[in-house]
Structure formats: C-alpha cells, structure tokens
Tab-separated table of C-alpha atoms in Angstrom:
chain	number	residue	atom	x	y	z
A	1	ASN	CA	41.065	39.145	-30.537
A	2	ALA	CA	44.673	40.333	-30.541
A	3	GLY	CA	45.780	37.060	-32.174
A	4	VAL	CA	49.430	36.191	-31.573
A	5	THR	CA	51.486	38.846	-29.814
A	6	GLN	CA	55.250	38.891	-29.290
A	7	THR	CA	57.512	41.026	-27.147
A	8	PRO	CA	59.936	42.655	-27.528
A	9	LYS	CA	59.875	43.831	-31.155
A	10	PHE	CA	63.632	44.431	-31.215
A	11	ARG	CA	66.530	43.506	-28.942
A	12	ILE	CA	70.296	43.760	-29.008
A	13	LEU	CA	72.184	41.299	-26.805
A	14	LYS	CA	75.836	40.911	-26.009
A	15	ILE	CA	77.459	37.510	-26.457
A	16	GLY	CA	76.771	35.332	-23.423
A	17	GLN	CA	73.724	37.248	-22.209
A	18	SER	CA	70.355	35.584	-21.674
A	19	MET	CA	66.856	36.648	-22.561
A	20	THR	CA	63.301	35.405	-22.954
A	21	LEU	CA	61.149	36.117	-25.982
A	22	GLN	CA	57.513	36.261	-25.000
A	23	CYS	CA	54.621	34.878	-27.055
A	24	THR	CA	50.925	34.967	-26.175
A	25	GLN	CA	47.863	33.947	-28.156
A	26	ASP	CA	44.221	34.574	-27.269
A	27	MET	CA	42.593	32.196	-29.753
A	28	ASN	CA	42.625	29.166	-27.430
A	29	HIS	CA	44.858	27.265	-29.862
A	30	ASN	CA	46.475	24.135	-28.513
A	31	TYR	CA	49.394	24.152	-30.923
A	32	MET	CA	52.182	26.728	-30.737
A	33	TYR	CA	55.518	27.048	-32.553
A	34	TRP	CA	58.728	29.060	-32.566
A	35	TYR	CA	60.550	29.725	-35.841
A	36	ARG	CA	63.628	31.664	-36.778
A	37	GLN	CA	64.145	33.324	-40.140
A	38	ASP	CA	67.600	34.244	-41.355
A	39	PRO	CA	68.058	36.729	-44.243
A	40	GLY	CA	67.032	35.252	-47.602
A	41	MET	CA	65.849	32.054	-46.021
A	42	GLY	CA	62.567	30.444	-45.131
A	43	LEU	CA	61.500	29.726	-41.583
A	44	LYS	CA	63.164	27.024	-39.501
A	45	LEU	CA	61.244	25.404	-36.632
A	46	ILE	CA	62.978	25.715	-33.251
A	47	TYR	CA	60.463	24.184	-30.821
A	48	TYR	CA	56.791	23.413	-30.811
A	49	SER	CA	54.064	22.492	-28.344
A	50	VAL	CA	50.868	20.508	-28.833
A	51	GLY	CA	49.360	21.616	-25.540
A	52	ALA	CA	50.081	22.959	-22.079
A	53	GLY	CA	52.881	20.970	-20.473
A	54	ILE	CA	54.012	19.335	-23.739
A	55	THR	CA	56.927	20.595	-25.823
A	56	ASP	CA	59.240	19.054	-28.402
A	57	LYS	CA	62.251	19.965	-30.513
A	58	GLY	CA	62.047	21.168	-34.086
A	59	GLU	CA	64.791	21.384	-36.719
A	60	VAL	CA	67.140	23.837	-34.928
A	61	PRO	CA	66.660	23.596	-31.115
A	62	ASN	CA	70.277	23.991	-29.968
A	63	GLY	CA	70.833	27.035	-27.768
A	64	TYR	CA	67.143	27.479	-26.948
A	65	ASN	CA	64.643	26.287	-24.370
A	66	VAL	CA	60.890	26.578	-24.072
A	67	SER	CA	58.140	25.977	-21.575
A	68	ARG	CA	54.342	25.824	-21.898
A	69	SER	CA	52.654	26.210	-18.538
A	70	THR	CA	49.416	27.648	-19.974
A	71	THR	CA	47.522	27.377	-23.255
A	72	GLU	CA	48.101	31.070	-23.957
A	73	ASP	CA	51.842	31.503	-23.368
A	74	PHE	CA	54.871	29.932	-25.031
A	75	PRO	CA	58.096	31.746	-24.072
A	76	LEU	CA	61.422	31.036	-25.802
A	77	ARG	CA	64.586	31.257	-23.705
A	78	LEU	CA	68.101	31.955	-24.988
A	79	GLU	CA	70.585	31.070	-22.250
A	80	LEU	CA	73.989	32.041	-23.669
A	81	ALA	CA	73.468	34.267	-26.686
A	82	ALA	CA	75.771	33.709	-29.662
A	83	PRO	CA	76.137	35.711	-32.911
A	84	SER	CA	74.654	32.725	-34.807
A	85	GLN	CA	71.369	33.446	-33.020
A	86	THR	CA	71.023	36.811	-34.735
A	87	SER	CA	67.747	36.371	-36.587
A	88	VAL	CA	64.080	37.274	-36.710
A	89	TYR	CA	61.985	35.071	-34.443
A	90	PHE	CA	58.352	34.291	-35.149
A	91	CYS	CA	55.874	32.654	-32.855
A	92	ALA	CA	52.809	30.956	-34.339
A	93	SER	CA	49.745	29.119	-33.140
A	94	SER	CA	47.285	26.860	-34.891
A	95	TYR	CA	44.095	24.908	-34.496
A	96	THR	CA	43.215	21.703	-36.234
A	97	LEU	CA	40.105	21.135	-38.272
A	98	GLY	CA	39.657	17.712	-39.709
A	99	GLY	CA	43.309	16.915	-39.194
A	100	VAL	CA	44.741	19.876	-41.080
A	101	TYR	CA	46.256	22.959	-39.497
A	102	GLU	CA	46.395	26.667	-40.300
A	103	GLN	CA	49.101	28.624	-38.532
A	104	TYR	CA	48.730	32.232	-37.421
A	105	PHE	CA	51.946	34.188	-36.950
A	106	GLY	CA	52.962	36.901	-34.541
A	107	PRO	CA	54.708	40.090	-35.750
A	108	GLY	CA	58.202	38.822	-34.974
A	109	THR	CA	61.142	39.793	-32.758
A	110	ARG	CA	64.324	41.015	-34.433
A	111	LEU	CA	67.302	39.911	-32.319
A	112	THR	CA	70.897	40.995	-32.849
A	113	VAL	CA	73.736	39.394	-30.876
A	114	THR	CA	77.050	41.277	-30.937
B	1	GLU	CA	65.374	14.259	-44.973
B	2	ASP	CA	62.211	16.252	-45.629
B	3	LYS	CA	62.682	19.295	-47.836
B	4	VAL	CA	60.784	21.969	-49.698
B	5	VAL	CA	62.360	23.806	-52.640
B	6	GLN	CA	60.980	26.940	-54.230
B	7	SER	CA	61.846	28.486	-57.567
B	8	PRO	CA	62.725	30.980	-58.721
B	9	LEU	CA	64.378	32.514	-55.647
B	10	SER	CA	63.663	36.001	-56.948
B	11	LEU	CA	61.662	37.537	-59.733
B	12	VAL	CA	61.196	41.073	-61.089
B	13	VAL	CA	58.156	41.825	-63.247
B	14	HIS	CA	56.123	44.842	-64.342
B	15	GLU	CA	52.597	45.661	-63.332
B	16	GLY	CA	50.089	43.691	-65.340
B	17	ASP	CA	52.365	40.683	-65.873
B	18	THR	CA	51.361	37.172	-64.850
B	19	VAL	CA	53.760	35.202	-62.654
B	20	THR	CA	54.029	31.555	-61.684
B	21	LEU	CA	55.869	30.513	-58.543
B	22	ASN	CA	56.929	26.921	-58.026
B	23	CYS	CA	57.201	24.711	-54.972
B	24	SER	CA	58.419	21.116	-54.996
B	25	TYR	CA	58.650	18.891	-51.949
B	26	GLU	CA	59.954	15.615	-50.616
B	27	VAL	CA	58.127	14.940	-47.389
B	28	THR	CA	57.064	11.744	-45.684
B	29	ASN	CA	53.455	11.484	-44.569
B	30	PHE	CA	52.264	14.500	-46.581
B	31	ARG	CA	49.202	16.130	-45.076
B	32	SER	CA	48.937	19.629	-46.545
B	33	LEU	CA	50.770	22.363	-48.461
B	34	LEU	CA	50.398	26.002	-47.537
B	35	TRP	CA	51.278	29.255	-49.263
B	36	TYR	CA	52.050	32.399	-47.271
B	37	LYS	CA	52.753	35.996	-48.310
B	38	GLN	CA	55.356	37.859	-46.268
B	39	GLU	CA	55.680	41.600	-46.607
B	40	LYS	CA	57.587	43.546	-43.996
B	41	LYS	CA	56.625	41.408	-41.039
B	42	ALA	CA	54.874	38.147	-40.307
B	43	PRO	CA	53.741	35.694	-42.983
B	44	THR	CA	50.049	35.896	-43.785
B	45	PHE	CA	48.112	32.867	-44.910
B	46	LEU	CA	47.046	32.559	-48.556
B	47	PHE	CA	46.049	28.976	-49.331
B	48	MET	CA	46.022	25.483	-47.932
B	49	LEU	CA	45.975	22.571	-50.379
B	50	THR	CA	45.365	18.993	-49.442
B	51	SER	CA	43.885	17.388	-52.556
B	52	SER	CA	45.524	16.963	-55.909
B	53	GLY	CA	44.178	18.820	-58.929
B	54	ILE	CA	41.787	21.119	-57.108
B	55	GLU	CA	42.505	24.794	-57.731
B	56	LYS	CA	42.142	27.273	-54.911
B	57	LYS	CA	41.420	30.859	-55.962
B	58	SER	CA	41.347	34.193	-54.215
B	59	GLY	CA	40.970	37.161	-56.535
B	60	ARG	CA	44.005	37.313	-58.813
B	61	LEU	CA	45.817	34.543	-56.930
B	62	SER	CA	45.339	30.854	-57.536
B	63	SER	CA	47.152	27.691	-56.573
B	64	ILE	CA	47.067	24.025	-57.438
B	65	LEU	CA	48.691	20.914	-56.037
B	66	ASP	CA	49.999	17.835	-57.875
B	67	LYS	CA	50.543	15.084	-55.297
B	68	LYS	CA	51.789	12.611	-57.890
B	69	GLU	CA	54.586	14.890	-59.100
B	70	LEU	CA	55.073	16.445	-55.626
B	71	PHE	CA	54.729	20.105	-56.505
B	72	SER	CA	52.491	23.114	-56.313
B	73	ILE	CA	52.287	26.354	-58.243
B	74	LEU	CA	51.058	29.782	-57.201
B	75	ASN	CA	49.806	32.003	-60.015
B	76	ILE	CA	49.310	35.738	-59.774
B	77	THR	CA	47.603	37.421	-62.703
B	78	ALA	CA	47.577	41.153	-63.529
B	79	THR	CA	50.263	41.810	-60.906
B	80	GLN	CA	50.229	45.038	-58.901
B	81	THR	CA	52.983	46.758	-56.916
B	82	GLY	CA	51.179	45.613	-53.766
B	83	ASP	CA	51.969	42.022	-54.711
B	84	SER	CA	55.666	42.692	-54.039
B	85	ALA	CA	56.576	40.364	-51.191
B	86	ILE	CA	58.263	37.097	-50.283
B	87	TYR	CA	56.055	34.116	-51.060
B	88	LEU	CA	56.644	31.134	-48.818
B	89	CYS	CA	55.619	27.565	-49.457
B	90	ALA	CA	55.351	25.174	-46.504
B	91	VAL	CA	54.433	21.525	-46.158
B	92	GLU	CA	53.069	19.668	-43.173
B	93	GLY	CA	54.729	16.289	-43.231
B	94	SER	CA	54.350	14.854	-39.748
B	95	SER	CA	51.336	13.508	-37.975
B	96	ASN	CA	49.107	15.450	-35.638
B	97	THR	CA	51.505	18.223	-34.712
B	98	GLY	CA	50.996	20.838	-37.431
B	99	LYS	CA	54.773	21.215	-37.863
B	100	LEU	CA	55.633	22.981	-41.114
B	101	ILE	CA	58.712	22.670	-43.307
B	102	PHE	CA	59.311	25.870	-45.230
B	103	GLY	CA	60.994	26.497	-48.554
B	104	GLN	CA	63.475	29.358	-48.959
B	105	GLY	CA	60.841	31.667	-50.369
B	106	THR	CA	60.490	33.521	-53.670
B	107	THR	CA	61.051	37.272	-53.554
B	108	LEU	CA	58.733	38.970	-56.023
B	109	GLN	CA	59.230	42.592	-57.022
B	110	VAL	CA	56.548	44.216	-59.160
B	111	LYS	CA	57.657	47.447	-60.813
B	112	PRO	CA	55.202	50.159	-61.855
C-alpha cells in the first residue's frame, strides 16, 4: 500500500492563479480531510469528507473547494490564490473502529503564493 | 468554541533527560485524544486515548488522559536526538466524522 499520496510536493503560484492539489489513498478509507499548517502552528481543518459524494466545511474553508467523486481521491481546489494561502497542505484519511478514528497523513504540499 | 492548548510551545533538553508535554482541551462531545510526532514532513501517529487514567506506552514514550480535568500528558524518558520533533496533540470532538482539532504543537529539541 502506498497509503496517502499528494501531488505536487511544492508549488509557487502568482496571486490570482488557480490550482488543484491532488490527494489519493489506497486504503479504502471512507473519511478524508484537508488541513493547512502555517509556521509554528498546529493543523487547521479546511474541508472533510465522510464518503464519496459527501463533503463539508472545516474551520478554515474560505478560498477553497473540494469534491469527492470516488473513495480514493479528494482534490482541493484554490480558485484565486492569495498570499494568505501560503502554507503547507496535508491530506489525511481515516477508518473508524468502534467509533474512534485514526488518521493517516500524506507527505504534504508546500505552497507559496507571491 | 472548541480548543486545544499545548504547553510548553518549545523545549530544549539534553540527551538522557525526561520530558513531559502537556495538552489541555475544551471540546464538546469528546471522543478521543491523539498524539502525533511531526519531523520534517507529515505527522505520524503515536497514541490514541479514549479512557481516563489508562496509560498507553510505546518504548520510552507514554501518555495518559484525565477526562475529569480535561488534559493529557506525553512523557518521553531517556531522550535521544532522534526525539527532536514537533509533538502535536489533537482531539476529536464531533460525532461520527473523525474531525480533529489540533493544538499549536510543542517543538522539542534534544541536544547531544
């Protein structure tokens, strides 16, 4: 199993450009999440999904969109990049066992908006 | 508003020292508390705690949860330079979604 994979690893965007961060997991997990991590901070939840076709907002969803057409893929879309979106983005997936969850993280995408 | 607070924010120790990292939380509908270790890249899972007073151990690392006082501690004994990392505490506070609320993290540096 590759686990959770993310592409690209690094990206530099100009203000106003758009891009999609890709996330794929091969563990057949129903639950998937997108976080951002700013320097010296913990992770903030952007969006999450509890299954194909179902998504919902997290703590910091503004400026982002997601879709979940398959169990495996959970792309994150930035429509009009702003400097405030400079961050490291982590995708995660989890299963539930007895009502508790353990999240597995991808390697991250470092995004700079200038 | 749900929140998770970790202390200290950073810590510098020498190899062989014992460290205690703290995590306090205010979360509705508490379900579990998780500790992660983050080195250069993605967080890696250490422990999940759901029951009060039961210690989880893995080698030199151990953790315990106090649901009455709303906190957890992570202990690392006989620290090594390889323990240098950011330690993240997260709490699942909502129902049936697995959403986590993270603290700011504690940056631990272990000097030789």
